[in-house]
Amino acid sequence: MRSGFSSISRKRPAARVSTLRSGACWRGISIRVLLEKSGGLQTRPKDLMLGAMKRPTFMTQSPNPPKMDRLAAFVEVFKLRVAVLAPGEPGVPALLLAGPEDGSAGRVVFRPGGFSELPPDARIAASVDFDNEANPLMSAMPEEVSVPLDGSPSLQATAAAFMAEAAGSRCGRSAALNRLAEVLVLMALRSAIDAGTQKPGLFAALAHPSLHRAVVSIHDMPSRQWTVDDLASRSAMSRSTFMSTFRTIVGTTPMAYLGAWRLTLARRYLMAGDPVKLAARRTGFGSAEAFSRAFSKAYGHAPAALKPARVGQPKMW
């Protein structure tokens, strides 16, 4: 029996191979591989082999890549706790689902500082704790975010599920309400980021179509030894344009923002029980000594003196 590639029938058509890869579009390609004599193995001109293929060079990509996840780092580092408040229950309401009972013209309203008085059309209220005092996202938020339900089908569906759960008395009702309220908070935050702001700061940076890539990179990879050139490249800007844009939009320099974010994270790690050296290493400081100096300057005390009850954050801008 003749073995090897020469046993493949000549009459088989060329194989058509299609490959789909995320973020790129590949055409279907027809391949006919002609084998030559190699190592004494005799092959024929029209023999077909599906084998190793070089990467095609005609891959096309979108000129506008999707935005990075601008909330992921905050959700990972800071704990979001939302609790639906029954009428008369103690607690400061910060999240409201308001509007007519028929669901028309409804809206989700999020006020980080809380409501001293509820609007007359408030239907459900919840308290929100997103580590408010330590979380720079919360301190940078607008005073109030109001999102109409009819502007977002997903928000409208979540609000409908929230109202349906509130109206019933099924098992797990309280937990389900709190989880749905957390989703409403995240959707309100998305809306606030997308809307942007004229005021320099974190929200303006996260809303910027190019600059947010550098800021999110800092958030997601704080231990990396970033340079200004690295961050400018992430934003597809020249160094000079990046530096000018960052200061205008964020209100500080890239390296100052990086240092403040690192200290914010290090404080969280210390409060969670990390030793000083580990917290320094996880946040990209070259040594425990350098970390201690920066920490003492920002907070007024050494990291070893940190107590879980102490709160606060370094000023970022």
GROMACS .gro file of C-alpha atoms in nm:
model
  317
    1MET     CA    1   0.000   0.000   0.000
    2ARG     CA    2   0.138   0.336  -0.098
    3SER     CA    3   0.153   0.557   0.207
    4GLY     CA    4   0.207   0.927   0.258
    5PHE     CA    5   0.053   1.225   0.089
    6SER     CA    6   0.054   1.065  -0.258
    7SER     CA    7  -0.237   0.841  -0.157
    8ILE     CA    8  -0.471   1.141  -0.147
    9SER     CA    9  -0.700   1.147  -0.448
   10ARG     CA   10  -0.628   1.405  -0.717
   11LYS     CA   11  -0.998   1.451  -0.783
   12ARG     CA   12  -1.087   1.605  -0.451
   13PRO     CA   13  -1.163   1.977  -0.479
   14ALA     CA   14  -0.948   2.237  -0.310
   15ALA     CA   15  -1.049   2.288   0.051
   16ARG     CA   16  -1.233   2.605   0.141
   17VAL     CA   17  -1.133   2.724   0.484
   18SER     CA   18  -1.308   3.004   0.672
   19THR     CA   19  -1.182   3.136   1.002
   20LEU     CA   20  -1.358   3.391   1.223
   21ARG     CA   21  -1.163   3.577   1.482
   22SER     CA   22  -1.290   3.834   1.734
   23GLY     CA   23  -1.213   4.188   1.630
   24ALA     CA   24  -1.115   4.092   1.277
   25CYS     CA   25  -1.278   3.979   0.957
   26TRP     CA   26  -1.121   3.697   0.757
   27ARG     CA   27  -1.234   3.603   0.409
   28GLY     CA   28  -1.294   3.247   0.306
   29ILE     CA   29  -0.978   3.130   0.128
   30SER     CA   30  -0.910   2.846  -0.116
   31ILE     CA   31  -0.580   2.672  -0.070
   32ARG     CA   32  -0.403   2.430  -0.303
   33VAL     CA   33  -0.071   2.313  -0.172
   34LEU     CA   34   0.169   2.158  -0.418
   35LEU     CA   35   0.427   1.936  -0.256
   36GLU     CA   36   0.774   1.889  -0.393
   37LYS     CA   37   1.014   1.606  -0.340
   38SER     CA   38   1.130   1.606   0.017
   39GLY     CA   39   1.324   1.342   0.207
   40GLY     CA   40   1.265   1.083  -0.062
   41LEU     CA   41   0.886   1.119  -0.048
   42GLN     CA   42   0.744   1.137  -0.402
   43THR     CA   43   0.443   1.364  -0.441
   44ARG     CA   44   0.241   1.471  -0.741
   45PRO     CA   45   0.167   1.827  -0.857
   46LYS     CA   46  -0.205   1.827  -0.782
   47ASP     CA   47  -0.192   1.652  -0.447
   48LEU     CA   48  -0.372   1.850  -0.177
   49MET     CA   49  -0.262   1.896   0.182
   50LEU     CA   50  -0.426   2.094   0.458
   51GLY     CA   51  -0.135   2.189   0.676
   52ALA     CA   52   0.036   2.477   0.840
   53MET     CA   53  -0.080   2.806   0.700
   54LYS     CA   54   0.080   3.145   0.728
   55ARG     CA   55  -0.135   3.414   0.882
   56PRO     CA   56  -0.323   3.600   0.606
   57THR     CA   57  -0.214   3.956   0.553
   58PHE     CA   58  -0.553   4.089   0.445
   59MET     CA   59  -0.708   4.102   0.792
   60THR     CA   60  -0.924   4.411   0.837
   61GLN     CA   61  -0.999   4.573   1.169
   62SER     CA   62  -1.241   4.839   1.279
   63PRO     CA   63  -1.085   5.188   1.268
   64ASN     CA   64  -1.272   5.267   1.591
   65PRO     CA   65  -1.195   4.993   1.845
   66PRO     CA   66  -1.453   4.944   2.121
   67LYS     CA   67  -1.412   5.135   2.443
   68MET     CA   68  -1.241   4.966   2.735
   69ASP     CA   69  -1.437   4.867   3.045
   70ARG     CA   70  -1.421   5.188   3.245
   71LEU     CA   71  -1.595   5.051   3.556
   72ALA     CA   72  -1.430   4.712   3.601
   73ALA     CA   73  -1.145   4.826   3.828
   74PHE     CA   74  -1.379   5.017   4.060
   75VAL     CA   75  -1.619   4.723   4.093
   76GLU     CA   76  -1.327   4.491   4.169
   77VAL     CA   77  -1.156   4.713   4.426
   78PHE     CA   78  -1.451   4.879   4.600
   79LYS     CA   79  -1.750   4.692   4.737
   80LEU     CA   80  -2.090   4.800   4.607
   81ARG     CA   81  -2.369   4.752   4.861
   82VAL     CA   82  -2.725   4.852   4.781
   83ALA     CA   83  -3.019   4.799   5.015
   84VAL     CA   84  -3.380   4.871   4.929
   85LEU     CA   85  -3.546   5.077   5.202
   86ALA     CA   86  -3.897   5.007   5.320
   87PRO     CA   87  -4.111   5.314   5.403
   88GLY     CA   88  -3.998   5.455   5.736
   89GLU     CA   89  -3.689   5.234   5.749
   90PRO     CA   90  -3.373   5.413   5.868
   91GLY     CA   91  -3.113   5.487   5.604
   92VAL     CA   92  -3.027   5.763   5.359
   93PRO     CA   93  -3.185   5.697   5.018
   94ALA     CA   94  -2.947   5.758   4.728
   95LEU     CA   95  -3.112   5.560   4.447
   96LEU     CA   96  -3.470   5.618   4.338
   97LEU     CA   97  -3.700   5.463   4.085
   98ALA     CA   98  -3.948   5.740   4.015
   99GLY     CA   99  -4.233   5.816   3.779
  100PRO     CA  100  -4.603   5.744   3.723
  101GLU     CA  101  -4.733   5.404   3.826
  102ASP     CA  102  -4.815   5.315   3.466
  103GLY     CA  103  -4.441   5.317   3.394
  104SER     CA  104  -4.450   5.608   3.151
  105ALA     CA  105  -4.187   5.879   3.186
  106GLY     CA  106  -4.013   5.675   3.454
  107ARG     CA  107  -3.654   5.745   3.553
  108VAL     CA  108  -3.371   5.617   3.768
  109VAL     CA  109  -3.218   5.886   3.988
  110PHE     CA  110  -2.887   5.839   4.167
  111ARG     CA  111  -2.762   6.101   4.410
  112PRO     CA  112  -2.437   5.989   4.583
  113GLY     CA  113  -2.488   6.235   4.868
  114GLY     CA  114  -2.839   6.106   4.929
  115PHE     CA  115  -3.182   6.272   4.926
  116SER     CA  116  -3.288   6.484   5.219
  117GLU     CA  117  -3.643   6.470   5.084
  118LEU     CA  118  -3.791   6.229   4.833
  119PRO     CA  119  -3.969   6.360   4.522
  120PRO     CA  120  -4.346   6.305   4.523
  121ASP     CA  121  -4.332   6.048   4.242
  122ALA     CA  122  -4.066   5.829   4.407
  123ARG     CA  123  -4.177   5.467   4.399
  124ILE     CA  124  -3.882   5.277   4.548
  125ALA     CA  125  -3.576   5.406   4.732
  126ALA     CA  126  -3.248   5.237   4.820
  127SER     CA  127  -2.935   5.326   5.011
  128VAL     CA  128  -2.606   5.295   4.823
  129ASP     CA  129  -2.260   5.238   4.966
  130PHE     CA  130  -1.982   5.207   4.709
  131ASP     CA  131  -1.707   5.267   4.965
  132ASN     CA  132  -1.807   5.627   4.912
  133GLU     CA  133  -1.535   5.794   5.117
  134ALA     CA  134  -1.247   5.590   4.972
  135ASN     CA  135  -1.374   5.550   4.615
  136PRO     CA  136  -1.252   5.828   4.382
  137LEU     CA  137  -1.531   5.748   4.138
  138MET     CA  138  -1.793   5.845   4.393
  139SER     CA  139  -1.622   6.167   4.496
  140ALA     CA  140  -1.593   6.265   4.128
  141MET     CA  141  -1.958   6.199   4.046
  142PRO     CA  142  -2.204   6.474   3.957
  143GLU     CA  143  -2.440   6.572   4.236
  144GLU     CA  144  -2.724   6.387   4.064
  145VAL     CA  145  -2.761   6.146   3.774
  146SER     CA  146  -3.110   6.108   3.628
  147VAL     CA  147  -3.162   5.854   3.351
  148PRO     CA  148  -3.498   5.824   3.168
  149LEU     CA  149  -3.613   5.467   3.127
  150ASP     CA  150  -3.738   5.514   2.773
  151GLY     CA  151  -3.387   5.598   2.656
  152SER     CA  152  -3.249   5.250   2.724
  153PRO     CA  153  -3.434   4.920   2.662
  154SER     CA  154  -3.199   4.733   2.897
  155LEU     CA  155  -3.251   4.985   3.175
  156GLN     CA  156  -3.626   4.975   3.118
  157ALA     CA  157  -3.627   4.594   3.139
  158THR     CA  158  -3.420   4.595   3.459
  159ALA     CA  159  -3.648   4.854   3.617
  160ALA     CA  160  -3.953   4.647   3.521
  161ALA     CA  161  -3.801   4.337   3.683
  162PHE     CA  162  -3.717   4.547   3.989
  163MET     CA  163  -4.076   4.673   4.021
  164ALA     CA  164  -4.221   4.326   3.965
  165GLU     CA  165  -3.999   4.183   4.238
  166ALA     CA  166  -4.094   4.465   4.475
  167ALA     CA  167  -4.464   4.404   4.415
  168GLY     CA  168  -4.441   4.032   4.494
  169SER     CA  169  -4.354   3.832   4.802
  170ARG     CA  170  -4.153   3.544   4.660
  171CYS     CA  171  -3.870   3.377   4.850
  172GLY     CA  172  -3.540   3.558   4.817
  173ARG     CA  173  -3.723   3.883   4.745
  174SER     CA  174  -3.494   4.103   4.952
  175ALA     CA  175  -3.173   3.963   4.799
  176ALA     CA  176  -3.318   3.987   4.447
  177LEU     CA  177  -3.421   4.348   4.502
  178ASN     CA  178  -3.077   4.443   4.629
  179ARG     CA  179  -2.900   4.274   4.336
  180LEU     CA  180  -3.129   4.441   4.084
  181ALA     CA  181  -3.071   4.773   4.256
  182GLU     CA  182  -2.695   4.720   4.216
  183VAL     CA  183  -2.748   4.673   3.842
  184LEU     CA  184  -2.947   4.997   3.832
  185VAL     CA  185  -2.660   5.179   4.006
  186LEU     CA  186  -2.409   5.047   3.754
  187MET     CA  187  -2.634   5.149   3.466
  188ALA     CA  188  -2.667   5.498   3.614
  189LEU     CA  189  -2.288   5.517   3.641
  190ARG     CA  190  -2.255   5.410   3.279
  191SER     CA  191  -2.490   5.687   3.178
  192ALA     CA  192  -2.297   5.944   3.381
  193ILE     CA  193  -1.967   5.837   3.221
  194ASP     CA  194  -2.113   5.841   2.870
  195ALA     CA  195  -2.263   6.184   2.927
  196GLY     CA  196  -1.929   6.324   3.037
  197THR     CA  197  -1.882   6.656   3.211
  198GLN     CA  198  -1.731   6.996   3.144
  199LYS     CA  199  -1.555   6.985   3.481
  200PRO     CA  200  -1.199   6.843   3.472
  201GLY     CA  201  -1.163   6.519   3.662
  202LEU     CA  202  -1.213   6.147   3.656
  203PHE     CA  203  -1.551   6.143   3.482
  204ALA     CA  204  -1.425   6.372   3.206
  205ALA     CA  205  -1.128   6.140   3.155
  206LEU     CA  206  -1.342   5.826   3.142
  207ALA     CA  207  -1.574   5.991   2.890
  208HIS     CA  208  -1.294   6.104   2.660
  209PRO     CA  209  -1.285   5.889   2.343
  210SER     CA  210  -0.905   5.847   2.345
  211LEU     CA  211  -0.776   5.950   2.686
  212HIS     CA  212  -0.987   5.694   2.870
  213ARG     CA  213  -0.759   5.419   2.734
  214ALA     CA  214  -0.462   5.553   2.928
  215VAL     CA  215  -0.668   5.608   3.243
  216VAL     CA  216  -0.823   5.260   3.232
  217SER     CA  217  -0.480   5.109   3.169
  218ILE     CA  218  -0.358   5.275   3.488
  219HIS     CA  219  -0.661   5.145   3.677
  220ASP     CA  220  -0.627   4.790   3.546
  221MET     CA  221  -0.247   4.755   3.568
  222PRO     CA  222  -0.122   4.976   3.854
  223SER     CA  223   0.192   4.770   3.917
  224ARG     CA  224   0.323   4.818   3.564
  225GLN     CA  225   0.612   5.062   3.535
  226TRP     CA  226   0.427   5.307   3.316
  227THR     CA  227   0.601   5.587   3.131
  228VAL     CA  228   0.440   5.890   2.971
  229ASP     CA  229   0.529   5.749   2.630
  230ASP     CA  230   0.353   5.419   2.713
  231LEU     CA  231   0.035   5.597   2.817
  232ALA     CA  232   0.045   5.833   2.520
  233SER     CA  233   0.069   5.531   2.292
  234ARG     CA  234  -0.234   5.376   2.461
  235SER     CA  235  -0.430   5.689   2.375
  236ALA     CA  236  -0.289   5.705   2.020
  237MET     CA  237  -0.147   6.053   2.085
  238SER     CA  238   0.192   6.213   2.059
  239ARG     CA  239   0.367   6.270   2.391
  240SER     CA  240   0.313   6.647   2.385
  241THR     CA  241  -0.055   6.620   2.284
  242PHE     CA  242  -0.115   6.355   2.549
  243MET     CA  243   0.044   6.559   2.827
  244SER     CA  244  -0.153   6.869   2.735
  245THR     CA  245  -0.482   6.682   2.692
  246PHE     CA  246  -0.441   6.485   3.015
  247ARG     CA  247  -0.379   6.796   3.222
  248THR     CA  248  -0.674   6.977   3.062
  249ILE     CA  249  -0.921   6.688   3.096
  250VAL     CA  250  -0.810   6.529   3.425
  251GLY     CA  251  -0.666   6.835   3.599
  252THR     CA  252  -0.332   6.679   3.689
  253THR     CA  253  -0.036   6.506   3.526
  254PRO     CA  254  -0.039   6.137   3.424
  255MET     CA  255   0.231   6.044   3.676
  256ALA     CA  256   0.055   6.227   3.958
  257TYR     CA  257  -0.268   6.045   3.877
  258LEU     CA  258  -0.086   5.712   3.862
  259GLY     CA  259   0.070   5.776   4.203
  260ALA     CA  260  -0.262   5.871   4.361
  261TRP     CA  261  -0.436   5.562   4.220
  262ARG     CA  262  -0.157   5.340   4.349
  263LEU     CA  263  -0.189   5.488   4.697
  264THR     CA  264  -0.567   5.443   4.692
  265LEU     CA  265  -0.525   5.075   4.607
  266ALA     CA  266  -0.242   5.026   4.856
  267ARG     CA  267  -0.461   5.165   5.131
  268ARG     CA  268  -0.732   4.914   5.044
  269TYR     CA  269  -0.481   4.630   5.049
  270LEU     CA  270  -0.342   4.737   5.386
  271MET     CA  271  -0.690   4.758   5.535
  272ALA     CA  272  -0.753   4.407   5.403
  273GLY     CA  273  -0.448   4.281   5.593
  274ASP     CA  274  -0.164   4.297   5.340
  275PRO     CA  275   0.185   4.358   5.486
  276VAL     CA  276   0.347   4.686   5.384
  277LYS     CA  277   0.597   4.519   5.150
  278LEU     CA  278   0.325   4.324   4.971
  279ALA     CA  279   0.102   4.630   4.930
  280ALA     CA  280   0.400   4.822   4.789
  281ARG     CA  281   0.481   4.545   4.542
  282ARG     CA  282   0.121   4.500   4.428
  283THR     CA  283   0.090   4.868   4.346
  284GLY     CA  284   0.417   4.916   4.160
  285PHE     CA  285   0.633   5.096   4.417
  286GLY     CA  286   1.003   5.023   4.379
  287SER     CA  287   1.054   4.956   4.749
  288ALA     CA  288   0.872   4.955   5.080
  289GLU     CA  289   1.069   5.264   5.178
  290ALA     CA  290   0.955   5.460   4.871
  291PHE     CA  291   0.599   5.346   4.935
  292SER     CA  292   0.613   5.450   5.301
  293ARG     CA  293   0.739   5.796   5.210
  294ALA     CA  294   0.465   5.850   4.950
  295PHE     CA  295   0.198   5.709   5.180
  296SER     CA  296   0.304   5.926   5.477
  297LYS     CA  297   0.305   6.237   5.259
  298ALA     CA  298  -0.045   6.165   5.126
  299TYR     CA  299  -0.215   6.051   5.448
  300GLY     CA  300  -0.009   6.205   5.726
  301HIS     CA  301   0.089   5.876   5.887
  302ALA     CA  302   0.300   5.571   5.805
  303PRO     CA  303   0.131   5.272   5.638
  304ALA     CA  304   0.218   5.054   5.938
  305ALA     CA  305   0.005   5.281   6.156
  306LEU     CA  306  -0.307   5.233   5.944
  307LYS     CA  307  -0.614   5.120   6.131
  308PRO     CA  308  -0.920   4.976   5.955
  309ALA     CA  309  -1.143   5.246   6.103
  310ARG     CA  310  -0.947   5.523   5.936
  311VAL     CA  311  -1.084   5.640   5.604
  312GLY     CA  312  -1.000   5.885   5.332
  313GLN     CA  313  -0.804   5.909   5.010
  314PRO     CA  314  -0.521   6.114   4.864
  315LYS     CA  315  -0.624   6.409   4.652
  316MET     CA  316  -0.603   6.313   4.284
  317TRP     CA  317  -0.660   6.656   4.131
   0.00000   0.00000   0.00000
